[in-house]
Short mmCIF file of the C-alpha atoms (twelve columns), coordinates in Angstrom:
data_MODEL
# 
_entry.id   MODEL 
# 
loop_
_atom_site.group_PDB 
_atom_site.id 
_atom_site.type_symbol 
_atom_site.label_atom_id 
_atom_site.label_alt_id 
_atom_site.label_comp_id 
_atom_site.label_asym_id 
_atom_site.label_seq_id 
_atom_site.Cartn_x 
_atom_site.Cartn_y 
_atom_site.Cartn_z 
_atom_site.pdbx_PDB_model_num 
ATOM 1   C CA . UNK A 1   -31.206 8.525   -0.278  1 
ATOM 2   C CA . UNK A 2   -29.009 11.472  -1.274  1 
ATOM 3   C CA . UNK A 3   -27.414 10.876  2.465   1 
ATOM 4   C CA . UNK A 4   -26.517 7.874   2.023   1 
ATOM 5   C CA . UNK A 5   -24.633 8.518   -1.562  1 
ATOM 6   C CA . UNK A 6   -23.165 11.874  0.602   1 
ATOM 7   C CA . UNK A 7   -21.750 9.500   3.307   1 
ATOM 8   C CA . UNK A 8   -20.971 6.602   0.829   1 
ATOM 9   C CA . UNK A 9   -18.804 8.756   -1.025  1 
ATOM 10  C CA . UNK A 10  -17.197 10.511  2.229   1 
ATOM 11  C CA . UNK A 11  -16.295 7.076   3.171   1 
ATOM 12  C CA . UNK A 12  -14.446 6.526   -0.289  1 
ATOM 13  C CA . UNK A 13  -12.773 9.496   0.115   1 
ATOM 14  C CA . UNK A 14  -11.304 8.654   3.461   1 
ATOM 15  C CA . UNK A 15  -10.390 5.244   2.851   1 
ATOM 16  C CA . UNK A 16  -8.764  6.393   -0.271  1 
ATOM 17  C CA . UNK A 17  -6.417  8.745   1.798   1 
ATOM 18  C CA . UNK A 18  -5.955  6.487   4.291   1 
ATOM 19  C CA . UNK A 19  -4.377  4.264   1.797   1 
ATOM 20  C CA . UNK A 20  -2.627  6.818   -0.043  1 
ATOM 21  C CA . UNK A 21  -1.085  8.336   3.285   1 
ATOM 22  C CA . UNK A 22  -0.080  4.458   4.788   1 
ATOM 23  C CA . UNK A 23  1.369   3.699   0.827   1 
ATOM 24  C CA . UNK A 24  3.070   6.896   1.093   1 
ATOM 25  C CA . UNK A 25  4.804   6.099   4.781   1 
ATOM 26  C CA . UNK A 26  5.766   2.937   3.598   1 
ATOM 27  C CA . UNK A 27  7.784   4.474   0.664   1 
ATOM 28  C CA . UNK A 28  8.813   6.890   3.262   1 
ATOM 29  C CA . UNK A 29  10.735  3.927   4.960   1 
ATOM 30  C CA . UNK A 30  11.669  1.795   1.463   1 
ATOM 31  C CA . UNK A 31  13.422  5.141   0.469   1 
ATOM 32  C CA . UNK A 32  15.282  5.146   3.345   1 
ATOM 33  C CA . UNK A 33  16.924  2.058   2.960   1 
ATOM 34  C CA . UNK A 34  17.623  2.122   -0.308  1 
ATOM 35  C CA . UNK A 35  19.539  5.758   0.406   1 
ATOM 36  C CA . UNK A 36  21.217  3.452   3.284   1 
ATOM 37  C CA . UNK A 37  21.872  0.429   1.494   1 
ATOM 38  C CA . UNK A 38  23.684  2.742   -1.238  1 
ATOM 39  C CA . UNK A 39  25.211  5.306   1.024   1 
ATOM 40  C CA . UNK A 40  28.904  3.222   0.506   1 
ATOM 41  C CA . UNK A 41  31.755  3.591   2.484   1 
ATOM 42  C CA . UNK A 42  32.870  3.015   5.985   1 
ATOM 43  C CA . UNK A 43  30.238  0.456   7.359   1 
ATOM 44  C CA . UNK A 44  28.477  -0.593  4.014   1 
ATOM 45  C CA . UNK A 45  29.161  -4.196  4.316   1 
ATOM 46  C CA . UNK A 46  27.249  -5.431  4.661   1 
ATOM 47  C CA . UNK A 47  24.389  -4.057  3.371   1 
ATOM 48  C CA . UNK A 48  22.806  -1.855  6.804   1 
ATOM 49  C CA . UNK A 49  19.107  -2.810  5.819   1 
ATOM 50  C CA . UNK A 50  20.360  -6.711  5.914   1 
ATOM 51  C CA . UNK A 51  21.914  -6.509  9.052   1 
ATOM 52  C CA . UNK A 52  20.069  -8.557  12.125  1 
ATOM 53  C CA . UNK A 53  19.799  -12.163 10.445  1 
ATOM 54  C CA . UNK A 54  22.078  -14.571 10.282  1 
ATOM 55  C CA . UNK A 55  22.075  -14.904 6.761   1 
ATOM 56  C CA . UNK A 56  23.775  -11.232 6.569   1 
ATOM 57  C CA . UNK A 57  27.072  -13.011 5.322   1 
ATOM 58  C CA . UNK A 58  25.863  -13.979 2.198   1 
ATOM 59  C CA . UNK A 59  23.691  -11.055 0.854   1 
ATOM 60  C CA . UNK A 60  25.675  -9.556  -1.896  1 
ATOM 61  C CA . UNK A 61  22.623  -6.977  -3.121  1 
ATOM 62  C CA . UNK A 62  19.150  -6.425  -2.412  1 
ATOM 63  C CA . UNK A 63  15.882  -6.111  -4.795  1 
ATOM 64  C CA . UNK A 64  12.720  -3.987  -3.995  1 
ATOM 65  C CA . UNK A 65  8.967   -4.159  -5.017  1 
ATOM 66  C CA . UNK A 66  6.844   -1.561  -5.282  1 
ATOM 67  C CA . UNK A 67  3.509   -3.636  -4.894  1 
ATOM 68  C CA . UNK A 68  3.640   -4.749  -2.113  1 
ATOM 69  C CA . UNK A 69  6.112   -2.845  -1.046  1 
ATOM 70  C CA . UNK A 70  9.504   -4.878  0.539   1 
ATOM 71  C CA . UNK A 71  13.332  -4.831  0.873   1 
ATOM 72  C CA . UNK A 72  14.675  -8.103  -0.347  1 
ATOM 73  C CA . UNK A 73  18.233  -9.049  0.368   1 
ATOM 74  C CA . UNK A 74  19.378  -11.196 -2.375  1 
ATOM 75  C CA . UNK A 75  22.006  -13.703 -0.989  1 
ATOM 76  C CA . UNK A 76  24.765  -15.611 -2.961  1 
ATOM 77  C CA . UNK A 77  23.014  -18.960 -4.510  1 
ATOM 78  C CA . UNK A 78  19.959  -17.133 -5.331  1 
ATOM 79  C CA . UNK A 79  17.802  -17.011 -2.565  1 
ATOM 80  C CA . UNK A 80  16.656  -14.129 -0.632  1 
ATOM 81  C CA . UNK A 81  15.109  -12.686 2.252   1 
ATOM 82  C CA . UNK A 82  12.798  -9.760  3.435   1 
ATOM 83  C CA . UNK A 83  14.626  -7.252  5.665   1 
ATOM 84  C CA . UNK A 84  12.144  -5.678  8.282   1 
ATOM 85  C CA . UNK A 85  12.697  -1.879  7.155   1 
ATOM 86  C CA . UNK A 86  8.882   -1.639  6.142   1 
ATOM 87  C CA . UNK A 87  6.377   -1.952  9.498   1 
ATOM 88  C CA . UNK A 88  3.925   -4.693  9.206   1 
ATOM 89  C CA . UNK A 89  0.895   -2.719  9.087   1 
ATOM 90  C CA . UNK A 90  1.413   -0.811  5.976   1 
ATOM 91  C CA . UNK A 91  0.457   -3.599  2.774   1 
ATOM 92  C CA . UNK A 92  -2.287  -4.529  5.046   1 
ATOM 93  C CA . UNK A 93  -3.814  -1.188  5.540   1 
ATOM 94  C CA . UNK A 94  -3.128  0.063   2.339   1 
ATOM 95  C CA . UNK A 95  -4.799  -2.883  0.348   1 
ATOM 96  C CA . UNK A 96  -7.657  -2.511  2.412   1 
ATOM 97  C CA . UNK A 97  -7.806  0.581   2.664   1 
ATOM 98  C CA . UNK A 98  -7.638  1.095   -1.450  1 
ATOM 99  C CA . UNK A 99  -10.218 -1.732  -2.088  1 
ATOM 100 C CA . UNK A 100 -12.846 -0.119  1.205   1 
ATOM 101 C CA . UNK A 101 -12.589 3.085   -1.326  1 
ATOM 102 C CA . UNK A 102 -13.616 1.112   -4.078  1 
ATOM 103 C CA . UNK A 103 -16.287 -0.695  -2.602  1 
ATOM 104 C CA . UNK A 104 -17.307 2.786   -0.693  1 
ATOM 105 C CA . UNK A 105 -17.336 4.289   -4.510  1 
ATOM 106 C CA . UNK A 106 -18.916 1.756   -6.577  1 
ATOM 107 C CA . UNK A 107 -21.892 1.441   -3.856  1 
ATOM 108 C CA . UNK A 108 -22.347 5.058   -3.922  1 
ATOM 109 C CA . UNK A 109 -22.632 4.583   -7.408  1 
ATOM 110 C CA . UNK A 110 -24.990 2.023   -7.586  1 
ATOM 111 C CA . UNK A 111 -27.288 3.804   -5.144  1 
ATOM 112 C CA . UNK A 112 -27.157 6.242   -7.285  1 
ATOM 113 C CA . UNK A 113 -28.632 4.353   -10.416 1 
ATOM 114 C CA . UNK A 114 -31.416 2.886   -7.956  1 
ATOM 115 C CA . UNK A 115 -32.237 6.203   -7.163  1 
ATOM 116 C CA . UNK A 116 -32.105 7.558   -11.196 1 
ATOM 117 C CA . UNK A 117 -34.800 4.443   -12.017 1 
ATOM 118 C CA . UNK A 118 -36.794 5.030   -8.977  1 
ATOM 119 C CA . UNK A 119 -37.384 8.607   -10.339 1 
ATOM 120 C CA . UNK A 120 -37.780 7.364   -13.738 1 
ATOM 121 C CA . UNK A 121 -40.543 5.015   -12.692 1 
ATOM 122 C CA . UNK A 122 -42.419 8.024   -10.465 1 
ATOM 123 C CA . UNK A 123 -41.731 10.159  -13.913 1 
ATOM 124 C CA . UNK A 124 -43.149 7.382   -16.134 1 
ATOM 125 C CA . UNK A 125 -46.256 6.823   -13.884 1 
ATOM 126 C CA . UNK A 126 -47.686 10.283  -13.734 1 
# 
């Protein structure tokens, strides 16, 4: 039983950095374009992250979210758009990487109480 917790727990830990590591490349990339987005100067506008839609003509400034994470370019009228500076994979993996570390740590932890009342019971019977 104490394996299981061991490797339980191992698995928490490793999904947990795999999240942490994808979240952190993703920020990697959202950093970036924010940098590039307010670099200024020759061949700012518009906005470099925006560029490759057809729509580019119309952003006048951009938003970003942390969670998820995305690069919105806010267009004249009020609507907006994502720009594809953030790769696909990383919300994905990072959500489910974050909630397979949860589940990995609260099943280690409930093993762990089984395991506590089992002894109590073997205590309690002798």
């Amino acid at each position: 039983m104490a394996s299981v917790i061991r490797c339980l727990r191992g698995f928490a830990t490793l999904a947990g950095l795999v999240a942490l590591v994808v979240y952190t490349w993703g920020l990697l990339h959202l950093a970036g374009s924010v940098l590039e987005a307010e670099d200024g100067g020759a061949n700012s506008a518009p906005l470099p992250p925006c560029r490759g839609n057809e729509q580019v003509v119309h952003v006048i400034d951009y938003s970003v979210s942390w969670l998820p994470l995305s690069f919105d370019c806010e267009m004249t009228g009020g609507g907006s758009y994502p720009a594809e500076v953030i790769p696909g994979y990383v919300n994905p993996v990072a959500v489910g990487s974050a909630l397979a570390a949860v589940g990995c740590a609260v099943a280690s932890a409930y093993v762990a109480e089984l395991r506590l009342r089992a002894g109590a019971r073997k205590g309690e019977a002798a």
